[in-house]
Amino acid sequence: MYYSSYALLTIILIVICNYDVFVKDDYFEILEDVGPYRHYLCAVVVFLITDTMWGVLYEYHLVALCYIDTVLYFITLSTVLYLWTRYVVIYLKTEDKIGTIIMKSGALAAIVTIILLIVNFFHPIFFKFTLDGVYVPKVMRNVLVTIEVVLYFSSSMLAFYVSRKQKNNYRFRVVGGVGLLLTVFGVMQFYVDKLPLSTIGYTIGTSLLHSFVLEDEKKESNRRLKRLLEHEKKQYEELEKTRKIAFVDALTGVHSKHSYFEYEKVLNKRIENKEGLQFAVIVFDLNNLKKINDELGHDCGDKYIKDGCKLICNVFAHSPIFRVGGDEFVAVLQGRDYLNREYLTKTFSRMVMNNTEINGVVVAWGMDEYIVEKDDDYQAVFERADKKMYENKRQLKEKKVFNDV
């Protein structure tokens, strides 16, 4: 019974160690070669089940059932061999002439095994049971084990060869080592057929593959994913910087001219859709900027622009402010500022008038409102506001002249 007990323990260990491969999709999401490996593992488990059953049935001399189980044993053994060669060739990405020969040889061995097992039913060439229930291996069993050893050894050498070509990929060396391990245990099984030596080989081999191939592939994939996420984060940050440069005015920190055009497109779309908008446009223009630049320098001119912008932002704090020219700003009043537009414009006008007395920043302004029944686009509102701004600019200049006199 120890034979069956060991095989059963191996099944439990393989299923526990490879639970994520059998059940979860974690590996499938990050590794493209897991499918062939899962097929190989499933075949190994089925093979071990037949191996487990064989020990029990043979122990209790259930010859008929043991015969059926032995047939299944050799079928699954040859299937495991084929799926192993398939996995190795696909994993190594060596579907060239040598890889194809190894994989097709595994498939041929599986097909021939099935045919010979059918023949064995009529003429024992694989195995037989004596009348008293003793298992007797025949010549074709030895041939199958020999083919198994040759193919495991060939796949091992192929893995070592590819590993050397591809800068000694150590995972390929692990695959080659597992193939060599299965070769050794296959040779041992050839001479000692009553011990579960193949089972021991599969136990060690699948453990090595899971720990040093699949887990390492998963870690490497996670590292690649981490680098990709870091790269995307860096790209996003660069994009944000670019967007900020494009949409934010560098001098004043308010919205740029580009941002203004985009905002205008949005408003025009909403006007076209008859959304019943309520908004007002205020056009601002700083007086005397050219004179300040000429007489005091551009640094003073920049400060003058920033002071004018600060004045606008402080009063119209809940509206988007756009710098659309050197000394020109636009505010689009909606919501709270739109409802309080009369109060805000009076406050702003009073502050500007005070500044004319103390030689502070002077900002001409003009406001007009969107009229649903009248305006087909934003530009119509802007033009009326712009016209009013120039009228206010003229009045402020006249007041300045009057004060100078």
mmCIF file of C-alpha atoms in Angstrom:
data_model
loop_
_atom_site.group_PDB
_atom_site.id
_atom_site.type_symbol
_atom_site.label_atom_id
_atom_site.label_comp_id
_atom_site.label_asym_id
_atom_site.label_seq_id
_atom_site.Cartn_x
_atom_site.Cartn_y
_atom_site.Cartn_z
ATOM 1 C CA MET A 1 0.000 0.000 0.000
ATOM 2 C CA TYR A 2 3.000 2.304 0.440
ATOM 3 C CA TYR A 3 3.123 2.554 -3.382
ATOM 4 C CA SER A 4 -0.390 3.994 -3.569
ATOM 5 C CA SER A 5 0.095 6.131 -0.480
ATOM 6 C CA TYR A 6 3.077 7.862 -2.011
ATOM 7 C CA ALA A 7 1.277 8.489 -5.294
ATOM 8 C CA LEU A 8 -1.739 9.892 -3.424
ATOM 9 C CA LEU A 9 0.475 12.164 -1.349
ATOM 10 C CA THR A 10 2.111 13.388 -4.558
ATOM 11 C CA ILE A 11 -1.288 14.263 -6.064
ATOM 12 C CA ILE A 12 -2.163 16.285 -2.971
ATOM 13 C CA LEU A 13 1.170 18.142 -3.041
ATOM 14 C CA ILE A 14 0.924 18.940 -6.765
ATOM 15 C CA VAL A 15 -2.643 20.231 -6.461
ATOM 16 C CA ILE A 16 -1.769 22.367 -3.406
ATOM 17 C CA CYS A 17 1.412 23.805 -4.959
ATOM 18 C CA ASN A 18 -0.272 24.467 -8.297
ATOM 19 C CA TYR A 19 -3.712 25.480 -7.041
ATOM 20 C CA ASP A 20 -3.421 28.885 -8.695
ATOM 21 C CA VAL A 21 -2.527 27.222 -12.017
ATOM 22 C CA PHE A 22 -5.424 24.745 -11.838
ATOM 23 C CA VAL A 23 -8.144 27.059 -10.520
ATOM 24 C CA LYS A 24 -7.232 30.735 -10.673
ATOM 25 C CA ASP A 25 -6.526 32.840 -13.739
ATOM 26 C CA ASP A 26 -3.686 34.857 -12.178
ATOM 27 C CA TYR A 27 -1.013 33.280 -14.329
ATOM 28 C CA PHE A 28 -3.142 33.335 -17.496
ATOM 29 C CA GLU A 29 -3.473 37.113 -17.201
ATOM 30 C CA ILE A 30 0.288 37.672 -17.196
ATOM 31 C CA LEU A 31 1.903 34.582 -18.783
ATOM 32 C CA GLU A 32 1.158 33.288 -22.265
ATOM 33 C CA ASP A 33 2.679 29.794 -21.798
ATOM 34 C CA VAL A 34 0.576 28.663 -18.833
ATOM 35 C CA GLY A 35 -2.028 26.853 -20.945
ATOM 36 C CA PRO A 36 0.360 24.090 -22.157
ATOM 37 C CA TYR A 37 1.792 23.775 -18.641
ATOM 38 C CA ARG A 38 -1.691 23.396 -17.138
ATOM 39 C CA HIS A 39 -2.447 20.634 -19.674
ATOM 40 C CA TYR A 40 0.783 18.902 -18.690
ATOM 41 C CA LEU A 41 -0.062 19.169 -14.980
ATOM 42 C CA CYS A 42 -3.561 17.794 -15.502
ATOM 43 C CA ALA A 43 -2.114 14.808 -17.367
ATOM 44 C CA VAL A 44 0.397 14.233 -14.550
ATOM 45 C CA VAL A 45 -2.410 14.258 -11.975
ATOM 46 C CA VAL A 46 -4.462 11.765 -14.024
ATOM 47 C CA PHE A 47 -1.353 9.594 -14.412
ATOM 48 C CA LEU A 48 -0.793 9.653 -10.638
ATOM 49 C CA ILE A 49 -4.429 8.738 -10.029
ATOM 50 C CA THR A 50 -4.001 5.640 -12.203
ATOM 51 C CA ASP A 51 -0.746 4.950 -10.382
ATOM 52 C CA THR A 52 -2.517 5.253 -7.028
ATOM 53 C CA MET A 53 -5.338 2.972 -8.119
ATOM 54 C CA TRP A 54 -2.868 0.436 -9.500
ATOM 55 C CA GLY A 55 -1.244 -0.043 -6.104
ATOM 56 C CA VAL A 56 -4.591 -0.600 -4.394
ATOM 57 C CA LEU A 57 -5.998 -2.932 -7.061
ATOM 58 C CA TYR A 58 -2.772 -4.920 -7.288
ATOM 59 C CA GLU A 59 -2.628 -5.245 -3.511
ATOM 60 C CA TYR A 60 -6.127 -6.751 -3.397
ATOM 61 C CA HIS A 61 -5.597 -8.944 -6.492
ATOM 62 C CA LEU A 62 -8.419 -7.331 -8.491
ATOM 63 C CA VAL A 63 -6.875 -8.489 -11.735
ATOM 64 C CA ALA A 64 -9.546 -7.327 -14.209
ATOM 65 C CA LEU A 65 -9.682 -3.830 -12.762
ATOM 66 C CA CYS A 66 -5.917 -3.762 -12.421
ATOM 67 C CA TYR A 67 -5.599 -4.670 -16.127
ATOM 68 C CA ILE A 68 -7.859 -1.740 -17.115
ATOM 69 C CA ASP A 69 -5.964 0.580 -14.802
ATOM 70 C CA THR A 70 -2.646 -0.544 -16.286
ATOM 71 C CA VAL A 71 -3.927 0.301 -19.778
ATOM 72 C CA LEU A 72 -4.935 3.746 -18.557
ATOM 73 C CA TYR A 73 -1.580 4.049 -16.808
ATOM 74 C CA PHE A 74 0.383 3.606 -20.040
ATOM 75 C CA ILE A 75 -1.990 5.840 -22.013
ATOM 76 C CA THR A 76 -1.634 8.680 -19.497
ATOM 77 C CA LEU A 77 2.113 8.058 -19.266
ATOM 78 C CA SER A 78 2.502 8.543 -23.021
ATOM 79 C CA THR A 79 0.136 11.545 -22.886
ATOM 80 C CA VAL A 80 2.254 13.131 -20.148
ATOM 81 C CA LEU A 81 5.318 12.573 -22.317
ATOM 82 C CA TYR A 82 3.697 14.278 -25.324
ATOM 83 C CA LEU A 83 2.386 17.218 -23.289
ATOM 84 C CA TRP A 84 5.800 17.657 -21.711
ATOM 85 C CA THR A 85 7.525 17.893 -25.105
ATOM 86 C CA ARG A 86 4.778 20.272 -26.278
ATOM 87 C CA TYR A 87 5.186 22.501 -23.228
ATOM 88 C CA VAL A 88 8.984 22.606 -23.555
ATOM 89 C CA VAL A 89 8.915 23.492 -27.261
ATOM 90 C CA ILE A 90 6.265 26.207 -26.772
ATOM 91 C CA TYR A 91 7.930 27.631 -23.662
ATOM 92 C CA LEU A 92 11.348 27.740 -25.298
ATOM 93 C CA LYS A 93 9.754 29.211 -28.429
ATOM 94 C CA THR A 94 11.735 26.767 -30.541
ATOM 95 C CA GLU A 95 9.102 25.537 -32.957
ATOM 96 C CA ASP A 96 11.884 24.992 -35.526
ATOM 97 C CA LYS A 97 12.894 21.698 -37.099
ATOM 98 C CA ILE A 98 14.395 20.164 -33.932
ATOM 99 C CA GLY A 99 11.563 21.336 -31.671
ATOM 100 C CA THR A 100 8.961 20.098 -34.141
ATOM 101 C CA ILE A 101 10.636 16.686 -34.350
ATOM 102 C CA ILE A 102 10.682 16.319 -30.557
ATOM 103 C CA MET A 103 7.053 17.402 -30.177
ATOM 104 C CA LYS A 104 5.801 15.220 -33.044
ATOM 105 C CA SER A 105 7.783 12.281 -31.686
ATOM 106 C CA GLY A 106 5.952 12.698 -28.374
ATOM 107 C CA ALA A 107 2.602 12.758 -30.177
ATOM 108 C CA LEU A 108 3.570 9.713 -32.270
ATOM 109 C CA ALA A 109 4.643 7.816 -29.158
ATOM 110 C CA ALA A 110 1.245 8.476 -27.565
ATOM 111 C CA ILE A 111 -0.638 7.283 -30.669
ATOM 112 C CA VAL A 112 1.509 4.166 -31.092
ATOM 113 C CA THR A 113 1.087 3.357 -27.386
ATOM 114 C CA ILE A 114 -2.703 3.358 -27.727
ATOM 115 C CA ILE A 115 -2.523 1.116 -30.806
ATOM 116 C CA LEU A 116 -0.153 -1.317 -29.113
ATOM 117 C CA LEU A 117 -2.333 -1.446 -26.007
ATOM 118 C CA ILE A 118 -5.243 -2.521 -28.208
ATOM 119 C CA VAL A 119 -3.037 -5.215 -29.708
ATOM 120 C CA ASN A 120 -1.927 -6.164 -26.185
ATOM 121 C CA PHE A 121 -5.487 -7.188 -25.381
ATOM 122 C CA PHE A 122 -5.229 -9.999 -27.961
ATOM 123 C CA HIS A 123 -1.518 -10.676 -27.834
ATOM 124 C CA PRO A 124 0.456 -9.545 -24.754
ATOM 125 C CA ILE A 125 3.330 -7.390 -25.998
ATOM 126 C CA PHE A 126 3.096 -4.636 -23.382
ATOM 127 C CA PHE A 127 2.266 -6.469 -20.178
ATOM 128 C CA LYS A 128 0.249 -9.335 -18.838
ATOM 129 C CA PHE A 129 -1.101 -10.746 -15.611
ATOM 130 C CA THR A 130 -0.541 -14.412 -14.723
ATOM 131 C CA LEU A 131 -3.394 -16.576 -13.537
ATOM 132 C CA ASP A 132 -2.458 -15.879 -9.928
ATOM 133 C CA GLY A 133 -2.529 -12.085 -10.572
ATOM 134 C CA VAL A 134 1.192 -11.342 -10.918
ATOM 135 C CA TYR A 135 2.080 -8.376 -13.159
ATOM 136 C CA VAL A 136 4.597 -9.226 -15.885
ATOM 137 C CA PRO A 137 6.044 -6.416 -18.072
ATOM 138 C CA LYS A 138 6.703 -7.294 -21.713
ATOM 139 C CA VAL A 139 9.058 -5.955 -24.333
ATOM 140 C CA MET A 140 6.909 -3.031 -25.558
ATOM 141 C CA ARG A 141 6.689 -1.668 -22.043
ATOM 142 C CA ASN A 142 10.469 -1.472 -22.067
ATOM 143 C CA VAL A 143 10.385 0.142 -25.515
ATOM 144 C CA LEU A 144 7.938 2.817 -24.276
ATOM 145 C CA VAL A 145 10.083 3.573 -21.242
ATOM 146 C CA THR A 146 13.134 3.796 -23.509
ATOM 147 C CA ILE A 147 11.321 6.246 -25.825
ATOM 148 C CA GLU A 148 10.234 8.181 -22.743
ATOM 149 C CA VAL A 149 13.837 8.429 -21.528
ATOM 150 C CA VAL A 150 15.093 9.477 -24.984
ATOM 151 C CA LEU A 151 12.478 12.218 -25.397
ATOM 152 C CA TYR A 152 12.962 13.572 -21.886
ATOM 153 C CA PHE A 153 16.697 13.654 -22.491
ATOM 154 C CA SER A 154 16.241 15.312 -25.903
ATOM 155 C CA SER A 155 13.953 18.006 -24.479
ATOM 156 C CA SER A 156 16.476 18.568 -21.704
ATOM 157 C CA MET A 157 19.342 19.058 -24.171
ATOM 158 C CA LEU A 158 17.174 21.373 -26.267
ATOM 159 C CA ALA A 159 16.434 23.525 -23.212
ATOM 160 C CA PHE A 160 20.142 23.746 -22.297
ATOM 161 C CA TYR A 161 21.015 24.623 -25.900
ATOM 162 C CA VAL A 162 18.413 27.410 -26.119
ATOM 163 C CA SER A 163 19.467 28.682 -22.685
ATOM 164 C CA ARG A 164 23.030 29.026 -23.913
ATOM 165 C CA LYS A 165 21.922 30.826 -27.080
ATOM 166 C CA GLN A 166 19.712 33.262 -25.163
ATOM 167 C CA LYS A 167 22.286 34.552 -22.684
ATOM 168 C CA ASN A 168 21.891 31.657 -20.276
ATOM 169 C CA ASN A 169 18.256 32.191 -19.334
ATOM 170 C CA TYR A 170 18.257 30.338 -16.027
ATOM 171 C CA ARG A 171 14.558 29.416 -16.285
ATOM 172 C CA PHE A 172 15.396 27.487 -19.450
ATOM 173 C CA ARG A 173 18.156 25.745 -17.517
ATOM 174 C CA VAL A 174 15.594 24.771 -14.857
ATOM 175 C CA VAL A 175 13.376 23.278 -17.588
ATOM 176 C CA GLY A 176 16.416 21.422 -18.912
ATOM 177 C CA GLY A 177 17.239 20.218 -15.397
ATOM 178 C CA VAL A 178 13.693 18.921 -14.896
ATOM 179 C CA GLY A 179 13.943 17.044 -18.220
ATOM 180 C CA LEU A 180 17.232 15.532 -17.060
ATOM 181 C CA LEU A 181 15.670 14.611 -13.724
ATOM 182 C CA LEU A 182 12.773 12.850 -15.453
ATOM 183 C CA THR A 183 15.327 11.048 -17.636
ATOM 184 C CA VAL A 184 17.182 9.714 -14.593
ATOM 185 C CA PHE A 185 14.014 8.569 -12.846
ATOM 186 C CA GLY A 186 12.782 7.033 -16.097
ATOM 187 C CA VAL A 187 15.961 4.958 -16.331
ATOM 188 C CA MET A 188 15.555 3.891 -12.716
ATOM 189 C CA GLN A 189 11.904 2.981 -13.346
ATOM 190 C CA PHE A 190 13.054 0.836 -16.280
ATOM 191 C CA TYR A 191 14.935 -1.463 -13.937
ATOM 192 C CA VAL A 192 12.678 -1.227 -10.860
ATOM 193 C CA ASP A 193 9.083 -1.295 -12.024
ATOM 194 C CA LYS A 194 7.583 -2.016 -8.599
ATOM 195 C CA LEU A 195 8.709 1.280 -7.027
ATOM 196 C CA PRO A 196 6.993 4.652 -7.727
ATOM 197 C CA LEU A 197 10.133 6.217 -9.181
ATOM 198 C CA SER A 198 8.321 8.091 -11.982
ATOM 199 C CA THR A 199 6.011 9.510 -9.349
ATOM 200 C CA ILE A 200 9.005 10.783 -7.360
ATOM 201 C CA GLY A 201 10.396 12.366 -10.531
ATOM 202 C CA TYR A 202 7.122 14.151 -11.290
ATOM 203 C CA THR A 203 6.863 15.360 -7.681
ATOM 204 C CA ILE A 204 10.296 16.968 -7.730
ATOM 205 C CA GLY A 205 9.970 18.175 -11.329
ATOM 206 C CA THR A 206 6.631 19.966 -10.933
ATOM 207 C CA SER A 207 7.846 21.558 -7.689
ATOM 208 C CA LEU A 208 10.947 22.914 -9.442
ATOM 209 C CA LEU A 209 8.924 24.214 -12.379
ATOM 210 C CA HIS A 210 6.420 25.977 -10.126
ATOM 211 C CA SER A 211 9.016 27.549 -7.830
ATOM 212 C CA PHE A 212 11.746 28.521 -10.285
ATOM 213 C CA VAL A 213 9.910 28.961 -13.587
ATOM 214 C CA LEU A 214 6.290 29.993 -13.069
ATOM 215 C CA GLU A 215 6.842 32.031 -9.913
ATOM 216 C CA ASP A 216 9.884 33.707 -11.397
ATOM 217 C CA GLU A 217 7.980 34.458 -14.607
ATOM 218 C CA LYS A 218 5.213 35.943 -12.477
ATOM 219 C CA LYS A 219 7.666 38.115 -10.538
ATOM 220 C CA GLU A 220 9.312 39.295 -13.743
ATOM 221 C CA SER A 221 5.913 40.063 -15.248
ATOM 222 C CA ASN A 222 5.010 42.062 -12.139
ATOM 223 C CA ARG A 223 8.298 43.943 -12.425
ATOM 224 C CA ARG A 224 7.543 44.709 -16.082
ATOM 225 C CA LEU A 225 4.054 45.823 -15.094
ATOM 226 C CA LYS A 226 5.500 48.037 -12.364
ATOM 227 C CA ARG A 227 7.940 49.610 -14.829
ATOM 228 C CA LEU A 228 5.097 50.108 -17.296
ATOM 229 C CA LEU A 229 2.942 51.778 -14.652
ATOM 230 C CA GLU A 230 5.858 53.999 -13.626
ATOM 231 C CA HIS A 231 6.411 54.895 -17.273
ATOM 232 C CA GLU A 232 2.713 55.670 -17.735
ATOM 233 C CA LYS A 233 2.761 57.756 -14.562
ATOM 234 C CA LYS A 234 5.755 59.675 -15.866
ATOM 235 C CA GLN A 235 4.018 60.176 -19.214
ATOM 236 C CA TYR A 236 0.888 61.368 -17.414
ATOM 237 C CA GLU A 237 2.930 63.837 -15.378
ATOM 238 C CA GLU A 238 4.642 65.085 -18.534
ATOM 239 C CA LEU A 239 1.250 65.374 -20.208
ATOM 240 C CA GLU A 240 -0.067 67.324 -17.233
ATOM 241 C CA LYS A 241 2.919 69.666 -17.439
ATOM 242 C CA THR A 242 2.301 70.138 -21.146
ATOM 243 C CA ARG A 243 -1.399 70.665 -20.564
ATOM 244 C CA LYS A 244 -0.626 73.190 -17.843
ATOM 245 C CA ILE A 245 1.721 75.030 -20.183
ATOM 246 C CA ALA A 246 -0.955 75.043 -22.881
ATOM 247 C CA PHE A 247 -3.932 75.923 -20.661
ATOM 248 C CA VAL A 248 -2.359 78.112 -17.960
ATOM 249 C CA ASP A 249 -0.849 81.522 -18.547
ATOM 250 C CA ALA A 250 2.756 81.436 -17.358
ATOM 251 C CA LEU A 251 2.865 85.025 -16.061
ATOM 252 C CA THR A 252 -0.421 85.340 -14.204
ATOM 253 C CA GLY A 253 -1.472 81.743 -13.491
ATOM 254 C CA VAL A 254 -4.971 82.231 -14.958
ATOM 255 C CA HIS A 255 -6.328 80.380 -17.996
ATOM 256 C CA SER A 256 -4.394 80.883 -21.227
ATOM 257 C CA LYS A 257 -5.561 82.009 -24.649
ATOM 258 C CA HIS A 258 -5.617 78.381 -25.811
ATOM 259 C CA SER A 259 -7.831 77.493 -22.871
ATOM 260 C CA TYR A 260 -10.089 80.411 -23.785
ATOM 261 C CA PHE A 261 -10.632 79.108 -27.322
ATOM 262 C CA GLU A 262 -11.473 75.635 -25.969
ATOM 263 C CA TYR A 263 -13.933 77.157 -23.490
ATOM 264 C CA GLU A 264 -15.514 79.149 -26.289
ATOM 265 C CA LYS A 265 -16.045 75.954 -28.300
ATOM 266 C CA VAL A 266 -17.812 74.351 -25.341
ATOM 267 C CA LEU A 267 -20.115 77.342 -24.903
ATOM 268 C CA ASN A 268 -20.915 77.438 -28.618
ATOM 269 C CA LYS A 269 -21.812 73.761 -28.544
ATOM 270 C CA ARG A 270 -24.144 74.316 -25.606
ATOM 271 C CA ILE A 271 -25.699 77.324 -27.342
ATOM 272 C CA GLU A 272 -26.206 75.213 -30.459
ATOM 273 C CA ASN A 273 -27.915 72.547 -28.340
ATOM 274 C CA LYS A 274 -30.334 75.150 -26.914
ATOM 275 C CA GLU A 275 -29.423 74.351 -23.324
ATOM 276 C CA GLY A 276 -30.828 77.612 -21.978
ATOM 277 C CA LEU A 277 -27.526 78.976 -20.730
ATOM 278 C CA GLN A 278 -27.151 81.988 -18.476
ATOM 279 C CA PHE A 279 -23.814 83.722 -18.716
ATOM 280 C CA ALA A 280 -22.224 87.125 -19.139
ATOM 281 C CA VAL A 281 -18.913 88.098 -20.700
ATOM 282 C CA ILE A 282 -16.638 90.778 -19.291
ATOM 283 C CA VAL A 283 -13.759 92.041 -21.416
ATOM 284 C CA PHE A 284 -10.895 93.746 -19.558
ATOM 285 C CA ASP A 285 -8.042 95.866 -20.871
ATOM 286 C CA LEU A 286 -5.218 97.358 -18.817
ATOM 287 C CA ASN A 287 -4.639 101.042 -19.427
ATOM 288 C CA ASN A 288 -1.149 102.527 -19.760
ATOM 289 C CA LEU A 289 0.743 99.226 -20.125
ATOM 290 C CA LYS A 290 2.730 100.421 -23.153
ATOM 291 C CA LYS A 291 3.744 103.591 -21.328
ATOM 292 C CA ILE A 292 4.923 101.623 -18.292
ATOM 293 C CA ASN A 293 6.918 99.201 -20.464
ATOM 294 C CA ASP A 294 8.561 102.082 -22.368
ATOM 295 C CA GLU A 295 9.370 104.248 -19.354
ATOM 296 C CA LEU A 296 9.911 101.761 -16.510
ATOM 297 C CA GLY A 297 10.828 98.525 -18.274
ATOM 298 C CA HIS A 298 9.138 95.201 -18.907
ATOM 299 C CA ASP A 299 9.647 93.936 -15.362
ATOM 300 C CA CYS A 300 7.455 96.741 -14.113
ATOM 301 C CA GLY A 301 5.086 96.043 -16.995
ATOM 302 C CA ASP A 302 4.819 92.384 -15.934
ATOM 303 C CA LYS A 303 4.101 93.453 -12.358
ATOM 304 C CA TYR A 304 1.423 95.800 -13.638
ATOM 305 C CA ILE A 305 -0.202 92.921 -15.572
ATOM 306 C CA LYS A 306 -0.124 90.684 -12.505
ATOM 307 C CA ASP A 307 -1.606 93.404 -10.307
ATOM 308 C CA GLY A 308 -4.405 93.954 -12.817
ATOM 309 C CA CYS A 309 -5.059 90.219 -13.022
ATOM 310 C CA LYS A 310 -5.127 89.989 -9.207
ATOM 311 C CA LEU A 311 -7.698 92.766 -9.052
ATOM 312 C CA ILE A 312 -9.920 90.944 -11.573
ATOM 313 C CA CYS A 313 -9.562 87.568 -9.811
ATOM 314 C CA ASN A 314 -10.315 88.996 -6.377
ATOM 315 C CA VAL A 315 -13.623 90.472 -7.497
ATOM 316 C CA PHE A 316 -14.757 87.721 -9.869
ATOM 317 C CA ALA A 317 -13.480 84.887 -7.687
ATOM 318 C CA HIS A 318 -15.998 82.273 -8.862
ATOM 319 C CA SER A 319 -15.554 82.730 -12.600
ATOM 320 C CA PRO A 320 -12.922 81.495 -15.075
ATOM 321 C CA ILE A 321 -10.489 84.276 -15.984
ATOM 322 C CA PHE A 322 -8.588 84.115 -19.278
ATOM 323 C CA ARG A 323 -5.597 86.116 -20.423
ATOM 324 C CA VAL A 324 -6.239 86.507 -24.156
ATOM 325 C CA GLY A 325 -3.595 89.128 -24.985
ATOM 326 C CA GLY A 326 -0.727 91.074 -23.512
ATOM 327 C CA ASP A 327 -2.996 93.356 -21.473
ATOM 328 C CA GLU A 328 -6.377 91.792 -22.256
ATOM 329 C CA PHE A 329 -8.432 89.489 -20.029
ATOM 330 C CA VAL A 330 -11.863 87.913 -20.322
ATOM 331 C CA ALA A 331 -14.136 86.620 -17.562
ATOM 332 C CA VAL A 332 -17.157 84.415 -18.251
ATOM 333 C CA LEU A 333 -19.688 84.853 -15.441
ATOM 334 C CA GLN A 334 -21.937 81.931 -14.593
ATOM 335 C CA GLY A 335 -23.689 80.706 -11.497
ATOM 336 C CA ARG A 336 -23.126 82.835 -8.394
ATOM 337 C CA ASP A 337 -21.091 85.531 -10.154
ATOM 338 C CA TYR A 338 -23.700 85.806 -12.902
ATOM 339 C CA LEU A 339 -26.478 86.317 -10.366
ATOM 340 C CA ASN A 340 -24.360 88.935 -8.541
ATOM 341 C CA ARG A 341 -22.985 90.545 -11.693
ATOM 342 C CA GLU A 342 -24.392 94.013 -11.013
ATOM 343 C CA TYR A 343 -22.931 94.131 -7.526
ATOM 344 C CA LEU A 344 -19.577 92.723 -8.655
ATOM 345 C CA THR A 345 -19.169 95.104 -11.578
ATOM 346 C CA LYS A 346 -20.043 98.092 -9.363
ATOM 347 C CA THR A 347 -17.467 96.917 -6.829
ATOM 348 C CA PHE A 348 -14.883 96.476 -9.549
ATOM 349 C CA SER A 349 -15.642 99.863 -11.096
ATOM 350 C CA ARG A 350 -15.299 101.564 -7.697
ATOM 351 C CA MET A 351 -11.905 99.920 -7.116
ATOM 352 C CA VAL A 352 -10.684 100.986 -10.563
ATOM 353 C CA MET A 353 -11.825 104.557 -9.940
ATOM 354 C CA ASN A 354 -9.952 104.575 -6.643
ATOM 355 C CA ASN A 355 -6.835 103.375 -8.436
ATOM 356 C CA THR A 356 -7.009 106.299 -10.831
ATOM 357 C CA GLU A 357 -6.641 108.565 -7.785
ATOM 358 C CA ILE A 358 -3.565 106.803 -6.404
ATOM 359 C CA ASN A 359 -1.841 105.864 -9.653
ATOM 360 C CA GLY A 360 -2.707 102.164 -9.167
ATOM 361 C CA VAL A 361 -3.537 99.670 -11.861
ATOM 362 C CA VAL A 362 -6.357 100.889 -14.091
ATOM 363 C CA VAL A 363 -8.487 98.305 -15.872
ATOM 364 C CA ALA A 364 -11.109 99.188 -18.441
ATOM 365 C CA TRP A 365 -13.990 96.767 -18.662
ATOM 366 C CA GLY A 366 -17.197 96.056 -20.510
ATOM 367 C CA MET A 367 -19.891 93.472 -19.836
ATOM 368 C CA ASP A 368 -22.793 92.065 -21.786
ATOM 369 C CA GLU A 369 -25.126 89.114 -21.296
ATOM 370 C CA TYR A 370 -26.090 86.182 -23.446
ATOM 371 C CA ILE A 371 -29.606 86.575 -24.813
ATOM 372 C CA VAL A 372 -31.161 83.283 -25.871
ATOM 373 C CA GLU A 373 -33.530 84.803 -28.424
ATOM 374 C CA LYS A 374 -30.845 87.014 -29.961
ATOM 375 C CA ASP A 375 -27.416 85.371 -29.841
ATOM 376 C CA ASP A 376 -26.466 82.477 -32.121
ATOM 377 C CA ASP A 377 -22.973 82.084 -30.697
ATOM 378 C CA TYR A 378 -20.566 83.280 -28.034
ATOM 379 C CA GLN A 379 -18.820 85.750 -30.319
ATOM 380 C CA ALA A 380 -21.923 87.952 -30.505
ATOM 381 C CA VAL A 381 -21.886 88.428 -26.721
ATOM 382 C CA PHE A 382 -18.141 89.038 -26.719
ATOM 383 C CA GLU A 383 -18.333 91.727 -29.387
ATOM 384 C CA ARG A 384 -20.932 93.715 -27.433
ATOM 385 C CA ALA A 385 -18.859 93.439 -24.258
ATOM 386 C CA ASP A 386 -15.701 94.417 -26.146
ATOM 387 C CA LYS A 387 -17.416 97.486 -27.549
ATOM 388 C CA LYS A 388 -18.487 98.534 -24.043
ATOM 389 C CA MET A 389 -14.940 97.984 -22.787
ATOM 390 C CA TYR A 390 -13.565 100.459 -25.333
ATOM 391 C CA GLU A 391 -16.194 102.981 -24.268
ATOM 392 C CA ASN A 392 -15.140 102.541 -20.629
ATOM 393 C CA LYS A 393 -11.492 102.816 -21.627
ATOM 394 C CA ARG A 394 -12.206 106.159 -23.284
ATOM 395 C CA GLN A 395 -14.044 107.404 -20.183
ATOM 396 C CA LEU A 396 -11.165 106.384 -17.907
ATOM 397 C CA LYS A 397 -8.650 108.204 -20.086
ATOM 398 C CA GLU A 398 -10.817 111.337 -20.041
ATOM 399 C CA LYS A 399 -11.019 111.133 -16.237
ATOM 400 C CA LYS A 400 -7.248 110.757 -16.047
ATOM 401 C CA VAL A 401 -6.764 113.818 -18.218
ATOM 402 C CA PHE A 402 -9.275 115.719 -16.073
ATOM 403 C CA ASN A 403 -7.445 114.707 -12.890
ATOM 404 C CA ASP A 404 -4.082 115.732 -14.329
ATOM 405 C CA VAL A 405 -5.463 119.135 -15.129
#
